Short mmCIF file of C-alpha atoms and ligand atoms in Angstrom, two decimals:
data_model
loop_
_atom_site.label_atom_id
_atom_site.label_comp_id
_atom_site.label_asym_id
_atom_site.label_seq_id
_atom_site.Cartn_x
_atom_site.Cartn_y
_atom_site.Cartn_z
CA MET A 1 14.28 2.16 10.64
CA PHE A 2 12.41 3.16 12.50
CA HIS A 3 14.51 5.61 15.50
CA ALA A 4 16.13 2.81 17.80
CA PRO A 5 14.93 2.27 21.44
CA ILE A 6 17.23 4.14 23.74
CA VAL A 7 20.04 1.71 24.98
CA PRO A 8 22.80 3.51 27.49
CA ARG A 9 26.10 1.74 26.40
CA VAL A 10 28.98 3.11 27.39
CA ARG A 11 32.00 3.90 24.82
CA LYS A 12 35.43 6.17 25.07
CA ARG A 13 34.81 8.16 22.44
CA SER A 14 37.69 10.82 21.05
CA ARG A 15 37.31 14.15 19.64
CA PRO A 16 39.60 15.93 17.87
CA ALA A 17 41.37 18.36 20.78
CA GLU A 18 39.19 21.76 21.16
CA ALA A 19 40.79 25.18 22.20
CA GLY A 20 43.60 23.45 23.32
CA VAL A 21 42.76 20.99 25.34
CA ALA A 22 42.11 17.21 24.79
CA ARG A 23 38.48 15.78 26.35
CA HIS A 24 37.51 12.35 26.49
CA GLU A 25 33.91 12.17 27.55
CA ALA A 26 32.07 8.64 27.68
CA VAL A 27 29.31 8.29 24.74
CA LYS A 28 26.01 6.82 26.28
CA PHE A 29 23.71 7.00 23.32
CA GLU A 30 25.42 6.36 20.17
CA ASP A 31 22.36 6.37 18.37
CA VAL A 32 21.31 10.19 19.25
CA ARG A 33 23.32 13.13 17.38
CA LEU A 34 21.55 16.95 18.81
CA TYR A 35 22.19 20.24 16.92
CA LEU A 36 21.98 23.16 18.63
CA VAL A 37 20.53 25.74 16.54
CA GLU A 38 22.57 28.60 17.41
CA ARG A 39 19.66 31.72 16.80
CA LYS A 40 18.20 32.98 19.08
CA MET A 41 19.97 30.67 21.81
CA GLY A 42 23.16 32.44 21.67
CA SER A 43 26.80 31.26 21.53
CA SER A 44 27.32 31.47 25.10
CA ARG A 45 24.56 29.60 26.04
CA ARG A 46 24.73 27.60 23.07
CA SER A 47 28.46 26.60 23.99
CA PHE A 48 27.41 25.88 27.78
CA LEU A 49 24.21 23.66 27.12
CA THR A 50 26.59 21.61 24.77
CA GLN A 51 29.16 21.39 27.42
CA LEU A 52 26.07 20.34 29.52
CA ALA A 53 25.00 17.52 28.02
CA ARG A 54 27.79 16.67 26.59
CA THR A 55 29.77 15.58 30.02
CA LYS A 56 25.61 13.60 30.47
CA GLY A 57 27.01 11.24 27.42
CA PHE A 58 25.35 13.14 24.70
CA ILE A 59 26.99 13.18 20.69
CA VAL A 60 26.41 17.21 20.08
CA ASP A 61 27.43 17.83 16.72
CA ASP A 62 28.98 21.49 15.89
CA ILE A 63 27.22 21.14 11.86
CA LEU A 64 24.49 20.40 11.08
CA SER A 65 24.60 17.48 8.58
CA ASP A 66 22.45 14.51 7.45
CA VAL A 67 23.48 12.43 10.64
CA VAL A 68 22.29 14.89 13.31
CA THR A 69 18.89 13.30 14.68
CA HIS A 70 17.41 15.77 16.86
CA VAL A 71 17.95 19.61 15.84
CA VAL A 72 16.86 21.85 19.22
CA SER A 73 15.61 24.98 19.13
CA GLU A 74 15.39 28.12 21.48
CA ASP A 75 13.40 29.72 18.34
CA CYS A 76 9.81 30.08 19.15
CA GLU A 77 8.76 31.49 15.80
CA ALA A 78 7.94 28.13 13.56
CA PRO A 79 8.38 29.60 10.32
CA SER A 80 11.71 30.95 9.97
CA LEU A 81 12.91 28.32 11.60
CA TRP A 82 11.69 26.28 9.46
CA THR A 83 12.57 28.61 6.51
CA TRP A 84 16.16 28.36 7.78
CA LEU A 85 16.39 24.49 8.17
CA LYS A 86 14.82 24.02 4.50
CA GLU A 87 17.86 26.13 3.55
CA CYS A 88 21.06 23.81 4.87
CA GLY A 89 19.91 21.64 1.92
CA LEU A 90 19.20 18.35 3.68
CA ARG A 91 18.39 15.05 2.53
CA ASN A 92 17.46 13.56 5.66
CA LEU A 93 15.41 16.97 7.14
CA PRO A 94 12.02 14.86 6.94
CA ASN A 95 13.67 11.49 9.36
CA MET A 96 15.21 14.58 11.87
CA HIS A 97 13.01 15.77 15.08
CA VAL A 98 14.01 19.05 15.72
CA LEU A 99 12.42 20.18 19.04
CA ASP A 100 11.98 22.59 21.42
CA ILE A 101 14.12 23.40 24.40
CA SER A 102 11.73 21.24 26.56
CA TRP A 103 12.78 18.16 24.98
CA PHE A 104 16.53 19.31 25.60
CA THR A 105 15.85 20.45 29.06
CA ASP A 106 13.22 17.00 30.56
CA SER A 107 17.25 14.93 28.63
CA MET A 108 19.52 16.80 30.94
CA ARG A 109 17.03 16.60 33.98
CA GLU A 110 16.98 12.47 33.18
CA GLY A 111 19.66 11.68 32.55
CA ARG A 112 18.61 10.28 28.92
CA PRO A 113 17.03 11.21 26.47
CA VAL A 114 13.21 11.17 26.74
CA ALA A 115 11.28 10.28 24.29
CA VAL A 116 10.18 12.44 21.87
CA GLU A 117 6.79 13.61 22.12
CA THR A 118 3.75 15.72 20.32
CA ARG A 119 4.56 18.63 22.85
CA HIS A 120 8.08 18.86 22.65
CA LEU A 121 7.84 19.02 18.38
CA ILE A 122 8.50 22.64 16.96
CA GLN A 123 6.09 21.96 13.32
CA ASP A 124 6.39 23.28 10.14
CA THR A 125 3.86 25.41 9.12
CA LEU A 126 4.87 26.26 6.33
CA PRO A 127 2.55 26.26 3.25
CA THR A 128 4.85 25.03 -0.06
CA LEU A 129 4.23 26.76 -2.49
CA PRO A 130 4.12 24.64 -5.77
CA GLY A 131 7.26 25.18 -7.96
CA CYS A 132 8.64 26.21 -5.10
CA SER A 133 12.61 25.12 -5.12
CA THR A 134 13.42 23.86 -1.43
CA PRO A 135 13.19 20.73 -0.87
CA THR A 136 10.35 19.92 1.30
CA PRO A 137 9.17 16.29 -0.18
CA VAL A 138 6.79 16.14 2.61
CA ALA A 139 4.06 19.15 1.42
CA ARG A 140 3.89 17.79 -2.56
CA VAL A 141 2.11 14.94 -1.39
CA SER A 142 -1.20 14.56 -2.86
CA GLN A 143 -4.47 13.27 -1.31
CA TYR A 144 -5.22 10.91 -4.43
CA ALA A 145 -3.38 7.66 -4.81
CA CYS A 146 -3.83 8.52 -8.25
CA GLN A 147 -1.14 11.30 -8.58
CA ARG A 148 1.84 9.63 -6.26
CA ARG A 149 4.19 7.61 -8.10
CA THR A 150 4.54 4.00 -5.91
CA THR A 151 6.16 1.81 -6.59
CA THR A 152 6.30 -2.54 -4.97
CA GLU A 153 9.21 -0.68 -3.21
CA ASN A 154 7.37 -0.04 0.74
CA ASN A 155 9.34 2.04 2.52
CA ASN A 156 7.42 1.91 5.56
CA LYS A 157 6.34 -1.94 5.65
CA ILE A 158 6.11 -1.69 9.68
CA LEU A 159 3.51 1.59 9.56
CA THR A 160 1.63 0.30 6.64
CA ASP A 161 1.18 -3.44 7.96
CA ALA A 162 0.09 -2.39 10.96
CA PHE A 163 -2.19 0.13 9.37
CA GLU A 164 -3.86 -3.08 6.57
CA VAL A 165 -4.33 -5.19 10.15
CA LEU A 166 -6.61 -2.41 11.64
CA ALA A 167 -7.85 -1.93 7.89
CA GLU A 168 -8.92 -5.50 7.47
CA SER A 169 -10.29 -5.33 11.10
CA TYR A 170 -12.70 -2.99 10.22
CA GLU A 171 -13.55 -4.52 7.01
CA LEU A 172 -14.42 -7.74 8.76
CA ASN A 173 -16.54 -6.13 10.86
CA GLN A 174 -17.74 -4.30 7.88
CA LEU A 175 -17.56 -0.88 9.03
CA GLU A 176 -16.26 0.78 5.23
CA GLY A 177 -15.76 4.58 7.02
CA PRO A 178 -12.52 2.71 9.15
CA CYS A 179 -11.95 0.69 6.96
CA LEU A 180 -10.69 3.49 4.13
CA ALA A 181 -9.48 5.79 6.18
CA PHE A 182 -6.81 3.11 7.02
CA ARG A 183 -6.14 2.10 3.93
CA ARG A 184 -5.86 5.38 2.61
CA ALA A 185 -2.83 6.22 5.30
CA ALA A 186 -0.82 2.71 4.27
CA SER A 187 -0.93 3.82 1.10
CA VAL A 188 0.18 7.20 1.16
CA LEU A 189 3.06 6.35 2.74
CA LYS A 190 3.46 3.12 0.49
CA SER A 191 4.42 6.14 -1.38
CA LEU A 192 6.70 7.83 -0.06
CA PRO A 193 11.28 7.40 -1.04
CA TRP A 194 12.09 7.68 2.78
CA ALA A 195 11.34 5.45 5.79
CA VAL A 196 9.20 7.30 8.46
CA GLN A 197 11.17 7.80 11.63
CA CYS A 198 9.84 10.44 13.10
CA LEU A 199 5.66 11.67 13.79
CA GLY A 200 8.13 15.27 12.00
CA ALA A 201 8.27 13.37 9.13
CA THR A 202 4.67 13.19 9.13
CA GLN A 203 4.01 16.94 8.98
CA GLY A 204 1.82 17.95 6.18
CA LEU A 205 1.25 14.33 4.91
CA PRO A 206 -2.74 13.92 3.75
CA CYS A 207 -5.18 11.72 5.15
CA LEU A 208 -3.57 10.59 8.35
CA GLY A 209 -5.41 11.12 11.13
CA GLU A 210 -4.93 10.81 15.10
CA HIS A 211 -5.74 7.52 15.24
CA THR A 212 -3.64 6.92 12.62
CA LYS A 213 -0.35 9.46 14.00
CA ALA A 214 -0.52 8.26 17.03
CA LEU A 215 0.27 4.42 16.17
CA ILE A 216 2.73 5.15 14.36
CA GLU A 217 4.36 7.60 17.39
CA GLU A 218 3.75 3.99 19.01
CA ILE A 219 5.13 1.53 17.07
CA LEU A 220 8.99 3.93 16.32
CA GLN A 221 8.62 4.10 19.79
CA TYR A 222 8.45 0.18 20.61
CA GLY A 223 8.38 -1.56 17.50
CA HIS A 224 5.08 -2.54 17.53
CA SER A 225 1.16 -1.29 18.34
CA PHE A 226 -0.35 -2.89 21.02
CA GLU A 227 -3.76 -2.26 19.39
CA VAL A 228 -2.48 -4.37 16.32
CA GLU A 229 -1.36 -7.16 18.94
CA LYS A 230 -4.50 -7.39 20.73
CA ILE A 231 -6.93 -7.90 17.28
CA LEU A 232 -3.95 -10.43 15.69
CA SER A 233 -4.93 -12.44 18.96
CA ASP A 234 -8.36 -12.13 18.88
CA GLU A 235 -9.81 -14.96 17.97
CA ARG A 236 -12.96 -13.74 16.14
CA TYR A 237 -10.25 -11.95 13.80
CA GLN A 238 -8.44 -14.59 12.99
CA THR A 239 -11.87 -16.93 12.84
CA LEU A 240 -12.97 -14.82 9.97
CA LYS A 241 -9.21 -14.07 8.56
CA LEU A 242 -9.35 -17.49 8.67
CA PHE A 243 -12.48 -18.43 6.42
CA THR A 244 -12.59 -15.24 4.20
CA SER A 245 -9.29 -16.89 2.61
CA VAL A 246 -10.85 -19.41 1.30
CA PHE A 247 -11.96 -19.15 -2.33
CA GLY A 248 -15.69 -18.55 -2.93
CA VAL A 249 -16.10 -16.84 1.34
CA GLY A 250 -16.77 -13.79 1.29
CA PRO A 251 -17.26 -11.66 4.82
CA LYS A 252 -20.63 -12.32 5.31
CA THR A 253 -20.40 -16.23 4.77
CA ALA A 254 -17.51 -15.82 7.41
CA GLU A 255 -19.74 -14.32 9.67
CA LYS A 256 -22.22 -16.39 9.22
CA TRP A 257 -20.38 -19.39 10.45
CA TYR A 258 -18.29 -17.76 12.82
CA ARG A 259 -22.00 -17.02 14.50
CA ARG A 260 -22.81 -20.53 15.25
CA GLY A 261 -19.77 -21.28 16.62
CA LEU A 262 -17.79 -23.02 13.98
CA ARG A 263 -13.97 -21.67 14.14
CA SER A 264 -12.19 -24.15 12.04
CA PHE A 265 -11.81 -26.08 8.28
CA SER A 266 -12.92 -29.48 10.24
CA ASP A 267 -15.22 -27.66 11.78
CA ILE A 268 -17.07 -25.80 8.86
CA LEU A 269 -16.90 -29.33 6.48
CA ALA A 270 -17.72 -31.56 9.06
CA GLU A 271 -21.29 -29.38 9.78
CA PRO A 272 -24.25 -30.54 7.91
CA SER A 273 -26.17 -28.68 7.83
CA ILE A 274 -23.61 -26.25 5.71
CA GLN A 275 -24.48 -26.61 1.84
CA LEU A 276 -21.02 -25.06 0.10
CA ASN A 277 -21.29 -23.71 -3.26
CA ARG A 278 -19.75 -24.61 -6.70
CA MET A 279 -16.83 -22.12 -6.07
CA GLN A 280 -16.16 -22.66 -2.01
CA GLN A 281 -16.27 -26.34 -2.86
CA SER A 282 -13.10 -25.49 -4.66
CA GLY A 283 -12.06 -23.40 -2.31
CA PHE A 284 -11.31 -26.31 0.03
CA LEU A 285 -10.45 -28.60 -2.94
CA HIS A 286 -7.49 -26.35 -4.02
CA TYR A 287 -7.12 -24.84 -0.72
CA GLY A 288 -3.22 -25.61 -0.27
CA ASP A 289 -2.64 -24.56 -3.31
CA ILE A 290 -4.73 -21.03 -3.92
CA SER A 291 -3.88 -19.64 -0.90
CA ARG A 292 -0.10 -20.26 -1.72
CA ALA A 293 1.33 -17.28 -4.05
CA VAL A 294 1.86 -17.04 -7.40
CA SER A 295 5.20 -16.62 -8.57
CA LYS A 296 6.24 -14.36 -11.98
CA ALA A 297 7.17 -17.45 -13.14
CA GLU A 298 4.61 -19.21 -13.43
CA ALA A 299 2.03 -16.58 -13.78
CA ARG A 300 5.00 -16.01 -17.46
CA ALA A 301 3.85 -19.76 -17.85
CA LEU A 302 -0.03 -18.66 -17.47
CA GLY A 303 1.12 -16.66 -20.30
CA ASN A 304 1.49 -18.96 -22.57
CA ILE A 305 -1.04 -21.50 -21.89
CA ILE A 306 -4.00 -18.49 -22.44
CA ASP A 307 -1.84 -16.71 -25.44
CA GLU A 308 -2.04 -19.78 -27.01
CA ALA A 309 -5.48 -20.59 -26.69
CA VAL A 310 -6.41 -17.65 -27.85
CA HIS A 311 -4.66 -17.91 -31.19
CA ALA A 312 -5.69 -21.40 -32.50
CA ILE A 313 -9.17 -19.55 -31.69
CA THR A 314 -8.44 -16.56 -33.84
CA PRO A 315 -4.84 -15.31 -35.16
CA ASP A 316 -6.03 -11.77 -34.03
CA GLY A 317 -7.14 -12.14 -30.45
CA ILE A 318 -5.41 -9.70 -27.95
CA LEU A 319 -3.94 -10.71 -24.93
CA ALA A 320 -3.00 -8.43 -21.96
CA LEU A 321 -1.33 -9.12 -18.74
CA THR A 322 -3.91 -7.03 -16.30
CA GLY A 323 -3.52 -7.39 -12.44
CA GLY A 324 -0.29 -7.31 -9.78
CA PHE A 325 1.59 -8.97 -12.60
CA ARG A 326 1.27 -5.98 -15.20
CA ARG A 327 2.70 -3.83 -11.90
CA GLY A 328 5.97 -5.10 -11.27
CA LYS A 329 4.78 -7.69 -8.29
CA GLU A 330 6.90 -10.54 -8.28
CA PHE A 331 3.82 -12.62 -6.79
CA GLY A 332 0.16 -12.70 -6.72
CA HIS A 333 -2.73 -14.40 -5.26
CA ASP A 334 -4.32 -14.82 -9.29
CA VAL A 335 -3.18 -13.95 -12.69
CA ASP A 336 -5.56 -11.20 -14.54
CA PHE A 337 -5.62 -11.50 -17.88
CA ILE A 338 -7.81 -9.38 -21.00
CA VAL A 339 -8.52 -11.31 -23.95
CA THR A 340 -10.17 -9.30 -27.09
CA THR A 341 -10.66 -9.06 -30.54
CA PRO A 342 -10.77 -5.95 -32.83
CA GLU A 343 -13.51 -8.01 -34.97
CA GLN A 344 -16.59 -6.31 -33.00
CA GLY A 345 -19.07 -8.93 -31.23
CA LYS A 346 -16.28 -11.44 -31.19
CA GLU A 347 -15.32 -11.08 -28.19
CA GLU A 348 -18.54 -12.32 -26.69
CA THR A 349 -18.02 -15.92 -27.96
CA LEU A 350 -13.90 -16.02 -27.08
CA LEU A 351 -13.92 -16.78 -23.61
CA PRO A 352 -16.34 -20.29 -24.20
CA ASN A 353 -14.03 -21.15 -26.78
CA ILE A 354 -11.14 -21.06 -24.38
CA ILE A 355 -12.92 -23.15 -21.57
CA ASP A 356 -13.24 -25.84 -23.79
CA ARG A 357 -10.38 -25.24 -24.58
CA LEU A 358 -9.09 -25.32 -21.62
CA LYS A 359 -10.35 -28.13 -20.58
CA GLU A 360 -9.71 -30.68 -23.71
CA GLN A 361 -6.15 -29.98 -22.79
CA GLY A 362 -7.62 -31.51 -19.21
CA ILE A 363 -5.66 -27.96 -17.34
CA LEU A 364 -8.86 -27.37 -16.60
CA LEU A 365 -9.95 -27.32 -12.41
CA TYR A 366 -12.48 -25.21 -12.02
CA SER A 367 -14.54 -22.36 -14.22
CA ASP A 368 -17.05 -19.86 -13.50
CA TYR A 369 -18.42 -17.79 -16.46
CA GLN A 370 -20.23 -14.53 -16.51
CA THR A 371 -21.76 -13.89 -19.44
CA SER A 372 -21.89 -9.97 -21.00
CA THR A 373 -24.38 -7.68 -19.35
CA PHE A 374 -22.82 -4.35 -21.49
CA ASP A 375 -24.39 -1.75 -22.28
CA ILE A 376 -23.71 1.55 -23.37
CA SER A 377 -27.11 3.01 -23.28
CA LYS A 378 -27.39 1.82 -19.13
CA LEU A 379 -23.80 4.05 -18.76
CA PRO A 380 -23.21 7.00 -16.61
CA SER A 381 -23.12 3.93 -12.98
CA HIS A 382 -23.70 6.57 -10.00
CA LYS A 383 -22.42 3.30 -8.64
CA PHE A 384 -18.70 3.22 -6.53
CA GLU A 385 -17.03 -0.17 -6.79
CA ALA A 386 -19.72 -1.62 -8.34
CA MET A 387 -18.54 -4.68 -10.37
CA ASP A 388 -18.31 -3.93 -14.28
CA HIS A 389 -20.12 -5.45 -17.13
CA PHE A 390 -17.16 -7.36 -18.97
CA ALA A 391 -17.24 -11.10 -20.20
CA LYS A 392 -14.75 -12.79 -17.67
CA CYS A 393 -15.14 -15.87 -15.68
CA PHE A 394 -12.69 -16.85 -12.52
CA LEU A 395 -10.65 -20.38 -13.36
CA ILE A 396 -8.37 -22.15 -11.33
CA LEU A 397 -6.12 -24.29 -14.18
CA ARG A 398 -3.40 -26.60 -13.27
CA LEU A 399 -0.54 -25.51 -13.76
CA GLU A 400 2.47 -28.09 -14.51
CA GLY A 401 5.54 -27.51 -12.81
CA SER A 402 7.82 -28.58 -16.13
CA LEU A 403 6.35 -25.34 -17.89
CA VAL A 404 8.19 -22.90 -15.51
CA ASP A 405 11.15 -21.43 -15.32
CA ARG A 406 13.05 -23.30 -12.39
CA GLY A 407 9.99 -24.77 -11.35
CA LEU A 408 6.85 -24.44 -9.20
CA ASN A 409 6.35 -22.15 -6.61
CA SER A 410 5.52 -24.77 -4.14
CA THR A 411 5.65 -26.50 -0.60
CA GLU A 412 8.75 -28.80 -0.04
CA GLY A 413 8.64 -32.40 -0.36
CA ASP A 414 5.66 -32.13 -2.92
CA SER A 415 6.34 -33.97 -6.22
CA ARG A 416 2.44 -34.10 -7.64
CA GLY A 417 4.50 -31.48 -10.33
CA TRP A 418 1.75 -29.43 -10.99
CA ARG A 419 -0.48 -26.81 -8.50
CA ALA A 420 -3.91 -25.16 -9.08
CA VAL A 421 -3.69 -21.39 -9.20
CA ARG A 422 -6.32 -19.23 -9.75
CA VAL A 423 -6.60 -17.06 -12.92
CA ASP A 424 -9.46 -14.30 -14.20
CA LEU A 425 -10.38 -12.85 -17.81
CA VAL A 426 -11.97 -10.58 -19.44
CA SER A 427 -12.96 -9.85 -22.31
CA PRO A 428 -14.36 -5.98 -22.25
CA PRO A 429 -14.93 -5.11 -26.97
CA MET A 430 -12.48 -3.66 -28.11
CA GLU A 431 -13.63 -0.08 -28.34
CA ARG A 432 -13.50 -0.18 -23.86
CA TYR A 433 -10.01 -2.20 -23.94
CA ALA A 434 -7.95 0.99 -22.58
CA TYR A 435 -10.56 1.39 -19.91
CA ALA A 436 -11.09 -1.95 -18.76
CA LEU A 437 -6.70 -2.30 -18.77
CA LEU A 438 -7.32 0.73 -16.41
CA GLY A 439 -9.45 -0.40 -14.14
CA TRP A 440 -7.84 -3.99 -14.00
CA THR A 441 -4.72 -2.61 -13.87
CA GLY A 442 -4.85 -1.96 -9.80
CA SER A 443 -4.33 -1.59 -7.59
CA ARG A 444 -7.90 -1.00 -5.80
CA GLN A 445 -6.51 2.02 -3.75
CA PHE A 446 -5.50 3.66 -6.94
CA GLU A 447 -8.55 1.96 -9.43
CA ARG A 448 -10.52 4.18 -5.86
CA ASP A 449 -8.53 6.88 -6.03
CA LEU A 450 -8.48 7.96 -9.95
CA ARG A 451 -12.56 7.53 -9.49
CA ARG A 452 -12.98 9.94 -6.67
CA PHE A 453 -10.59 12.36 -8.63
CA ALA A 454 -12.84 12.27 -11.48
CA ARG A 455 -15.65 12.67 -9.29
CA LEU A 456 -14.26 15.69 -7.30
CA GLU A 457 -12.10 17.33 -8.92
CA GLN A 458 -13.32 17.31 -12.72
CA HIS A 459 -17.20 16.19 -12.16
CA MET A 460 -16.68 13.07 -14.72
CA LEU A 461 -17.86 9.27 -13.57
CA LEU A 462 -14.90 7.24 -14.37
CA ASP A 463 -15.28 2.87 -14.69
CA ASN A 464 -13.91 0.36 -15.62
CA HIS A 465 -16.50 1.12 -18.78
CA ALA A 466 -15.90 4.58 -19.82
CA LEU A 467 -15.22 8.31 -18.48
CA TYR A 468 -18.54 10.64 -19.70
CA ASP A 469 -18.06 14.09 -18.61
CA LYS A 470 -20.48 15.88 -16.91
CA THR A 471 -20.51 19.54 -17.73
CA LYS A 472 -20.67 18.92 -21.20
CA LYS A 473 -22.49 15.84 -20.40
CA GLU A 474 -21.15 13.19 -23.45
CA PHE A 475 -18.70 10.17 -22.68
CA LEU A 476 -14.32 10.11 -23.82
CA ALA A 477 -12.80 7.79 -26.40
CA ALA A 478 -10.08 6.82 -25.35
CA THR A 479 -7.95 3.92 -26.92
CA THR A 480 -5.18 4.03 -24.50
CA GLU A 481 -4.87 4.55 -20.76
CA ARG A 482 -2.79 8.49 -21.28
CA ASP A 483 -5.94 9.10 -23.52
CA ILE A 484 -7.28 8.72 -19.81
CA PHE A 485 -5.41 10.47 -17.95
CA ALA A 486 -4.73 12.93 -19.97
CA HIS A 487 -8.81 13.48 -20.36
CA LEU A 488 -8.99 13.43 -16.45
CA GLY A 489 -5.75 15.99 -16.83
CA LEU A 490 -3.69 13.88 -14.35
CA GLU A 491 0.14 13.05 -15.70
CA TYR A 492 1.03 9.68 -17.19
CA ILE A 493 1.50 7.31 -13.91
CA GLU A 494 3.25 4.01 -15.12
CA PRO A 495 1.83 0.48 -14.28
CA TRP A 496 4.36 -0.06 -12.60
CA GLN A 497 4.11 3.48 -10.19
CA ARG A 498 0.42 2.52 -9.12
CA ASN A 499 0.70 -0.03 -6.18
CA ALA A 500 -0.48 2.36 -4.43
P1 LIG B 601 -6.94 -8.27 -8.29
O1 LIG B 601 -8.65 -8.83 -6.62
O2 LIG B 601 -6.12 -9.45 -8.78
O3 LIG B 601 -5.33 -7.71 -7.70
O4 LIG B 601 -7.97 -7.23 -8.91
P2 LIG B 601 -4.53 -7.73 -7.69
O5 LIG B 601 -3.40 -6.29 -7.43
O6 LIG B 601 -3.99 -8.19 -9.12
O7 LIG B 601 -3.54 -8.05 -6.48
P3 LIG B 601 -2.76 -9.96 -6.73
O8 LIG B 601 -1.35 -10.32 -6.32
O9 LIG B 601 -3.75 -10.71 -7.62
O10 LIG B 601 -3.79 -9.85 -4.42
C1 LIG B 601 -6.68 -6.73 -10.02
C2 LIG B 601 -8.04 -5.04 -10.20
O11 LIG B 601 -8.83 -5.60 -11.18
C3 LIG B 601 -9.95 -5.06 -10.34
C4 LIG B 601 -9.62 -4.56 -9.53
O12 LIG B 601 -9.95 -3.43 -8.75
C5 LIG B 601 -8.28 -5.11 -9.15
O13 LIG B 601 -8.27 -3.16 -9.45
N1 LIG B 601 -11.10 -5.78 -10.98
C6 LIG B 601 -11.38 -7.32 -10.13
C7 LIG B 601 -12.14 -4.95 -11.56
O14 LIG B 601 -12.07 -4.20 -12.11
N2 LIG B 601 -13.50 -5.49 -11.79
C8 LIG B 601 -13.31 -7.64 -11.06
O15 LIG B 601 -14.11 -7.76 -11.00
C9 LIG B 601 -12.08 -7.72 -10.27
MN1 LIG B 602 -4.53 -10.54 -9.80
#
């Protein structure tokens, strides 16, 4: 994954006889494979340096291939070197260290491969033209998540997990700017089809600032970051994380409790002056269940329950799974559905009817229903990240294990046979369906960048209700998500590619 730490291990490596002389040299650094670029260096100096390195236990390959880890060059003209490297047809080029001779001489002096530092790097300064055929995956990455395809497979989890800790820490301290910067950086790395193994590989990637680059370097070198570790062990961070993990508790409430000296759930529950609202009471009551991930099989079982309710109420009802499960995630913190009907106005009574039915079935543990405040005449909204105006409800449902394929995602020894699950239902009018579906499918970062792209690149305003063209001064109609991407001039991105 990341560049392995340098552990000198002595092993005999036999190489084919060279120039009639059979020689055996001890390889000390198995994880490092050098290649010396002959251009500018010249062949005699190259063979001298090759011999020198080999006597010091380095592997030096004569041929440049994908197994090479360190490319060393005396060519100080970066563009021509990079043009040549890109023409070599290497798949692993983004992960190779491309270094100037100073790294080599430092390593020879130390008798071991020294850590790669920025000053050693030969930077790729080549602009990549659109449609350019040389494989330069890095240069093609867009700064907008809605122009990247991000599956649930994350090749850079070790880095993105670290960025997310920092983002969360900034969020808990209500510092929006740096929080967003780390979220953006994490999102860029999540979209890469390869693992970053050296800082050089991040060259040309958007949204990576000095701070993120320093973190990447630190993690690649040591396997972890001291800054991240410090945050994770910080009492304030731990307490705020714990408090905000309760349904109904946001950063502001958590902060208030922390300032009052409260540090644990029992502190809160024992404090007589704290009045928990209904949502928080349910949050504490079902904490064990709803803080545990919901599985795909559980989401499917809930889909069946909601589907049955919708169709018992109206035969032409429409139900769609959205949120993380629509993006192909295996687990989620809740299950999100859109319910509507083609009969205009009828969607208004849909949610209250569903809620009544769930109550009759005895599976409604909590319900917070919000009526629609949708008013087309109040659009377009300039508010970024504003909550949408559709009728919706935030529920906690009781899910029987017998309804779930291969059973519940429950903790061992739990013999109740059921669990509590968070479910969100949103009910837009049918003509708003495509916008609601796009908005609720997420991810949050994908949505943020769709809106940012619309605003900055197309002079349009997008939210969960509509798309407004500020140039033409008109709303753009859409019946499918594809219509919306087309209005925005974006290539269509499938839901499972929106895990930004
Ligand atoms: P979630 O918070 O459920 O996230 O919101 P998720 O992607 O499904 O992830 P997990 O697995 O549950 O943790 C789903 C989408 O719905 C939008 C959010 O912006 C997100 O993209 N949403 C949610 C709204 O647009 N409005 C809301 O009131 C709530
Ligand atoms: Mn969700």
